[in-house]
Each structure stands twice: as C-alpha cells, then as structure tokens.
One Martini backbone bead per residue (centre of mass of N, CA, C, O) as a GRO file, in nm:
protein
  246
    1UNK     BB    1  20.081  -5.850   3.063
    2UNK     BB    2  20.128  -6.151   3.165
    3UNK     BB    3  20.252  -6.448   3.123
    4UNK     BB    4  20.068  -6.725   2.979
    5UNK     BB    5  19.923  -7.009   2.845
    6UNK     BB    6  19.697  -6.799   2.687
    7UNK     BB    7  19.919  -6.626   2.546
    8UNK     BB    8  20.001  -6.439   2.288
    9UNK     BB    9  20.302  -6.461   2.081
   10UNK     BB   10  20.454  -6.270   1.891
   11UNK     BB   11  20.550  -6.360   1.545
   12UNK     BB   12  20.760  -6.512   1.251
   13UNK     BB   13  20.709  -6.799   1.250
   14UNK     BB   14  20.591  -7.083   1.106
   15UNK     BB   15  20.373  -7.125   1.327
   16UNK     BB   16  20.237  -6.847   1.301
   17UNK     BB   17  20.170  -6.889   0.980
   18UNK     BB   18  19.996  -7.112   1.034
   19UNK     BB   19  19.715  -7.258   1.011
   20UNK     BB   20  19.482  -7.297   1.256
   21UNK     BB   21  19.354  -7.566   1.158
   22UNK     BB   22  19.612  -7.728   1.161
   23UNK     BB   23  19.688  -7.691   1.460
   24UNK     BB   24  19.430  -7.804   1.587
   25UNK     BB   25  19.440  -8.085   1.460
   26UNK     BB   26  19.721  -8.172   1.563
   27UNK     BB   27  19.664  -8.132   1.866
   28UNK     BB   28  19.433  -8.334   1.884
   29UNK     BB   29  19.589  -8.581   1.786
   30UNK     BB   30  19.814  -8.565   1.994
   31UNK     BB   31  19.633  -8.577   2.256
   32UNK     BB   32  19.506  -8.855   2.184
   33UNK     BB   33  19.752  -9.039   2.102
   34UNK     BB   34  19.914  -9.023   2.377
   35UNK     BB   35  19.713  -9.232   2.521
   36UNK     BB   36  19.835  -9.483   2.333
   37UNK     BB   37  20.095  -9.463   2.473
   38UNK     BB   38  20.312  -9.743   2.630
   39UNK     BB   39  20.604  -9.619   2.581
   40UNK     BB   40  20.907  -9.459   2.604
   41UNK     BB   41  20.961  -9.431   2.305
   42UNK     BB   42  20.699  -9.286   2.232
   43UNK     BB   43  20.730  -9.055   2.438
   44UNK     BB   44  20.996  -8.951   2.318
   45UNK     BB   45  20.885  -8.876   2.040
   46UNK     BB   46  20.677  -8.671   2.148
   47UNK     BB   47  20.886  -8.490   2.288
   48UNK     BB   48  21.039  -8.407   2.035
   49UNK     BB   49  20.802  -8.261   1.903
   50UNK     BB   50  20.754  -8.053   2.127
   51UNK     BB   51  21.040  -7.927   2.131
   52UNK     BB   52  21.045  -7.844   1.834
   53UNK     BB   53  20.802  -7.649   1.850
   54UNK     BB   54  20.919  -7.464   2.069
   55UNK     BB   55  21.168  -7.383   1.898
   56UNK     BB   56  21.030  -7.275   1.640
   57UNK     BB   57  20.838  -7.071   1.818
   58UNK     BB   58  20.996  -6.935   2.048
   59UNK     BB   59  20.949  -7.018   2.340
   60UNK     BB   60  20.882  -6.924   2.686
   61UNK     BB   61  20.929  -7.170   2.903
   62UNK     BB   62  21.013  -7.053   3.180
   63UNK     BB   63  20.768  -6.870   3.215
   64UNK     BB   64  20.564  -7.098   3.205
   65UNK     BB   65  20.667  -7.261   3.450
   66UNK     BB   66  20.605  -7.037   3.657
   67UNK     BB   67  20.293  -7.024   3.597
   68UNK     BB   68  20.273  -7.361   3.663
   69UNK     BB   69  20.314  -7.424   3.969
   70UNK     BB   70  20.039  -7.546   4.061
   71UNK     BB   71  20.063  -7.789   3.861
   72UNK     BB   72  20.314  -7.923   3.981
   73UNK     BB   73  20.167  -8.018   4.232
   74UNK     BB   74  19.974  -8.210   4.086
   75UNK     BB   75  20.195  -8.385   3.960
   76UNK     BB   76  20.321  -8.472   4.227
   77UNK     BB   77  20.065  -8.613   4.334
   78UNK     BB   78  20.046  -8.817   4.105
   79UNK     BB   79  20.317  -8.951   4.159
   80UNK     BB   80  20.267  -9.026   4.457
   81UNK     BB   81  20.005  -9.196   4.424
   82UNK     BB   82  20.136  -9.408   4.239
   83UNK     BB   83  20.360  -9.500   4.434
   84UNK     BB   84  20.162  -9.569   4.682
   85UNK     BB   85  19.952  -9.758   4.505
   86UNK     BB   86  20.167  -9.974   4.340
   87UNK     BB   87  20.250  -9.888   4.041
   88UNK     BB   88  20.478  -9.684   4.052
   89UNK     BB   89  20.700  -9.437   3.964
   90UNK     BB   90  20.712  -9.486   3.654
   91UNK     BB   91  20.412  -9.464   3.602
   92UNK     BB   92  20.378  -9.181   3.715
   93UNK     BB   93  20.583  -9.049   3.519
   94UNK     BB   94  20.425  -9.121   3.266
   95UNK     BB   95  20.172  -8.954   3.330
   96UNK     BB   96  20.314  -8.682   3.361
   97UNK     BB   97  20.433  -8.668   3.077
   98UNK     BB   98  20.164  -8.667   2.930
   99UNK     BB   99  20.056  -8.402   3.048
  100UNK     BB  100  20.290  -8.218   2.959
  101UNK     BB  101  20.256  -8.263   2.652
  102UNK     BB  102  19.971  -8.148   2.631
  103UNK     BB  103  20.045  -7.868   2.739
  104UNK     BB  104  20.254  -7.801   2.521
  105UNK     BB  105  20.061  -7.814   2.281
  106UNK     BB  106  19.867  -7.595   2.383
  107UNK     BB  107  20.079  -7.371   2.403
  108UNK     BB  108  20.154  -7.357   2.105
  109UNK     BB  109  19.877  -7.271   2.007
  110UNK     BB  110  19.825  -7.009   2.192
  111UNK     BB  111  20.113  -6.868   2.123
  112UNK     BB  112  20.061  -6.880   1.780
  113UNK     BB  113  19.748  -6.795   1.830
  114UNK     BB  114  19.487  -6.620   1.801
  115UNK     BB  115  19.171  -6.596   1.917
  116UNK     BB  116  19.038  -6.525   1.645
  117UNK     BB  117  19.161  -6.758   1.481
  118UNK     BB  118  19.043  -6.986   1.649
  119UNK     BB  119  18.748  -6.911   1.615
  120UNK     BB  120  18.743  -6.926   1.302
  121UNK     BB  121  18.843  -7.219   1.282
  122UNK     BB  122  18.611  -7.353   1.433
  123UNK     BB  123  18.388  -7.250   1.246
  124UNK     BB  124  18.502  -7.381   0.987
  125UNK     BB  125  18.512  -7.684   1.090
  126UNK     BB  126  18.187  -7.675   1.188
  127UNK     BB  127  18.001  -7.585   0.947
  128UNK     BB  128  17.853  -7.855   0.861
  129UNK     BB  129  17.666  -7.853   1.131
  130UNK     BB  130  17.451  -7.640   1.039
  131UNK     BB  131  17.261  -7.854   0.886
  132UNK     BB  132  17.178  -7.975   1.199
  133UNK     BB  133  17.161  -7.713   1.408
  134UNK     BB  134  17.436  -7.616   1.491
  135UNK     BB  135  17.584  -7.350   1.687
  136UNK     BB  136  17.870  -7.256   1.562
  137UNK     BB  137  17.903  -6.954   1.620
  138UNK     BB  138  17.866  -6.976   1.928
  139UNK     BB  139  18.100  -7.167   1.983
  140UNK     BB  140  18.320  -6.978   1.872
  141UNK     BB  141  18.260  -6.739   2.058
  142UNK     BB  142  18.311  -6.884   2.327
  143UNK     BB  143  18.603  -6.962   2.268
  144UNK     BB  144  18.712  -6.673   2.230
  145UNK     BB  145  18.628  -6.562   2.507
  146UNK     BB  146  18.782  -6.764   2.682
  147UNK     BB  147  19.068  -6.694   2.575
  148UNK     BB  148  19.051  -6.391   2.666
  149UNK     BB  149  18.989  -6.444   2.979
  150UNK     BB  150  19.220  -6.608   3.101
  151UNK     BB  151  19.440  -6.386   3.132
  152UNK     BB  152  19.260  -6.199   3.304
  153UNK     BB  153  19.212  -6.389   3.540
  154UNK     BB  154  19.505  -6.432   3.620
  155UNK     BB  155  19.579  -6.135   3.670
  156UNK     BB  156  19.361  -6.078   3.883
  157UNK     BB  157  19.445  -6.295   4.084
  158UNK     BB  158  19.731  -6.192   4.134
  159UNK     BB  159  19.643  -5.914   4.239
  160UNK     BB  160  19.464  -6.012   4.473
  161UNK     BB  161  19.675  -6.180   4.618
  162UNK     BB  162  19.876  -5.950   4.669
  163UNK     BB  163  19.680  -5.773   4.831
  164UNK     BB  164  19.619  -5.983   5.055
  165UNK     BB  165  19.914  -6.028   5.144
  166UNK     BB  166  19.960  -5.723   5.230
  167UNK     BB  167  19.716  -5.778   5.460
  168UNK     BB  168  19.804  -6.086   5.583
  169UNK     BB  169  19.760  -6.314   5.407
  170UNK     BB  170  19.783  -6.682   5.432
  171UNK     BB  171  19.872  -6.915   5.181
  172UNK     BB  172  20.157  -7.080   5.305
  173UNK     BB  173  20.048  -7.055   5.604
  174UNK     BB  174  19.938  -7.237   5.842
  175UNK     BB  175  19.647  -7.361   5.858
  176UNK     BB  176  19.379  -7.472   5.690
  177UNK     BB  177  19.185  -7.245   5.776
  178UNK     BB  178  19.371  -7.009   5.703
  179UNK     BB  179  19.404  -7.077   5.402
  180UNK     BB  180  19.105  -7.089   5.324
  181UNK     BB  181  19.048  -6.794   5.395
  182UNK     BB  182  19.250  -6.670   5.198
  183UNK     BB  183  19.137  -6.796   4.936
  184UNK     BB  184  18.849  -6.689   4.969
  185UNK     BB  185  18.938  -6.383   4.963
  186UNK     BB  186  19.030  -6.417   4.655
  187UNK     BB  187  18.780  -6.550   4.503
  188UNK     BB  188  18.543  -6.363   4.556
  189UNK     BB  189  18.633  -6.106   4.390
  190UNK     BB  190  18.677  -6.261   4.130
  191UNK     BB  191  18.381  -6.350   4.076
  192UNK     BB  192  18.258  -6.071   4.085
  193UNK     BB  193  18.424  -5.962   3.844
  194UNK     BB  194  18.325  -6.170   3.635
  195UNK     BB  195  18.025  -6.097   3.644
  196UNK     BB  196  18.069  -5.805   3.558
  197UNK     BB  197  18.199  -5.866   3.286
  198UNK     BB  198  17.969  -6.040   3.170
  199UNK     BB  199  17.757  -5.818   3.175
  200UNK     BB  200  17.903  -5.619   2.988
  201UNK     BB  201  17.929  -5.813   2.750
  202UNK     BB  202  17.626  -5.863   2.703
  203UNK     BB  203  17.553  -5.568   2.647
  204UNK     BB  204  17.748  -5.529   2.410
  205UNK     BB  205  17.636  -5.756   2.225
  206UNK     BB  206  17.346  -5.644   2.216
  207UNK     BB  207  17.423  -5.361   2.095
  208UNK     BB  208  17.553  -5.532   1.834
  209UNK     BB  209  17.349  -5.755   1.742
  210UNK     BB  210  17.380  -6.037   1.836
  211UNK     BB  211  17.227  -6.274   1.608
  212UNK     BB  212  17.091  -6.117   1.370
  213UNK     BB  213  17.319  -6.215   1.185
  214UNK     BB  214  17.361  -6.520   1.041
  215UNK     BB  215  17.588  -6.414   0.814
  216UNK     BB  216  17.872  -6.296   0.872
  217UNK     BB  217  18.114  -6.093   0.790
  218UNK     BB  218  18.453  -6.079   0.657
  219UNK     BB  219  18.757  -5.957   0.585
  220UNK     BB  220  18.871  -6.265   0.573
  221UNK     BB  221  18.893  -6.559   0.359
  222UNK     BB  222  19.053  -6.869   0.425
  223UNK     BB  223  19.178  -7.114   0.241
  224UNK     BB  224  19.276  -7.434   0.237
  225UNK     BB  225  19.547  -7.556   0.127
  226UNK     BB  226  19.705  -7.821  -0.010
  227UNK     BB  227  19.968  -7.824   0.147
  228UNK     BB  228  19.860  -7.801   0.443
  229UNK     BB  229  19.674  -8.049   0.420
  230UNK     BB  230  19.891  -8.261   0.365
  231UNK     BB  231  20.064  -8.199   0.614
  232UNK     BB  232  19.846  -8.259   0.823
  233UNK     BB  233  19.798  -8.559   0.744
  234UNK     BB  234  20.091  -8.653   0.780
  235UNK     BB  235  20.126  -8.581   1.079
  236UNK     BB  236  19.884  -8.739   1.186
  237UNK     BB  237  19.979  -9.015   1.081
  238UNK     BB  238  20.249  -9.019   1.237
  239UNK     BB  239  20.127  -9.005   1.522
  240UNK     BB  240  19.959  -9.262   1.504
  241UNK     BB  241  20.189  -9.456   1.430
  242UNK     BB  242  20.356  -9.401   1.684
  243UNK     BB  243  20.137  -9.499   1.888
  244UNK     BB  244  20.121  -9.796   1.768
  245UNK     BB  245  20.437  -9.889   1.725
  246UNK     BB  246  20.583  -9.771   2.009
   0.00000   0.00000   0.00000
C-alpha cells in the first residue's frame, strides 16, 4: 500500500507511544486555535510546533507532499483568488499557511496512531454522551471504518487512473470536455467498487452480530494517566495562549 495522509506509519517514537486521546485533543485544540491566530509571529510559533512534531515522529514529509499534489493546486488557487480579489498576496499566503498547518497536525495524528486506537479513543472521550442517548459506539465505529477506507480509496483511485491512462485517457491534456470524460471514467468504477465494498462490509458486520452486544468487551482498557492528562492540558493551554497573545 502506498503512503498517504491517512496511513499509519509504524514506529517507536514518543508520539507513537502517546495516548491517542491526548493526541486527538491536542490536534483539535491546535486546529481550532490556529483560526484565531492573526499575526505572522503566531503563525510562526504554530509552524515550529508542527515541524517539531513531524521531526519527533520521524514523518516522511516528502512522500506526503507528493501524495498531496492535488491539494497544492487548491492552495495555489486560494492564493491566487486572494491576490486577485484585492486582499493581497500576503493575506492569501497567510490563509494557505493556516491550511497547511492544520493538514500537518492531522497527518501527525493519523501517521502515529492506528485506526483502531483512534476509534477506541473517540469512543472513550464521548462515553459520557451515552447517558443522553448518543450512539457513541456507532460514531466510533464509523470513524474507524472511514480511516481504514481512506487509504484503500486512494490506492484504488490511483490504480484506476493508471489503468485508464494506459488506455489513452487524457487527464492533463486536451479540452475541458476531454478531461471531464477522463475523470468521469475514473470515478465511475471507483464508486461502484466502494458500494461493493460497503455491501460486503455490511454483510460481514451483520454476520458478526454488530449491535447485539450493548457493551462489548475489549482486550485492554487503558486509563488516562495523571502525567499525560496534565501534559495534555498544559499543551492545550499553551496553544490557546499563543493564539490569543501573539
């Protein structure tokens, strides 16, 4: 399987060993607080945090950048529209930097945490909502399935696109109609395959009596320690303070 933004990268770094609930909380605070940063000093501080996490987690950033080539086009269009709209190129660059930092934070989470750990962490964090009737287990299951399917979808799309290109489909040349036809020829079998996979998954979950046992057992239940909890609160407070003060 090729590397992409949603693929877990096995490792023994401190970020890999960190509790998934801590990582999810910090990434959420980081992603929300970065929208309140309105100076380049603050954005620079957030960039330092992102780069430090990428370095500590030993992320393969260049491979990620190659996988996100379509997104770079969107970022370029964002920058161009801001420059042409009168806001200025610096404002556009500021917006682009904000999006890149959020993507980097998300990449750190998914690259250092398995899909099952993320699913269990979400279920653990939302467990108090079960008292008001929120289907927490179903939400966690959907999150885990989505994370597992994203790499599969990307790999299948790349395979379909390569097969269509070998048959003469022109994705990057020709007129708009030619390109639209080529992309349509790639997306149609992709969606058909997704529906087929979803049907098989539904049958498999039904055969395993999903939903029958209200409180399923787990191999291991990890309580959040005092140290990680204090560290999580300290980092979250520092991120909020940075967003407000810088």
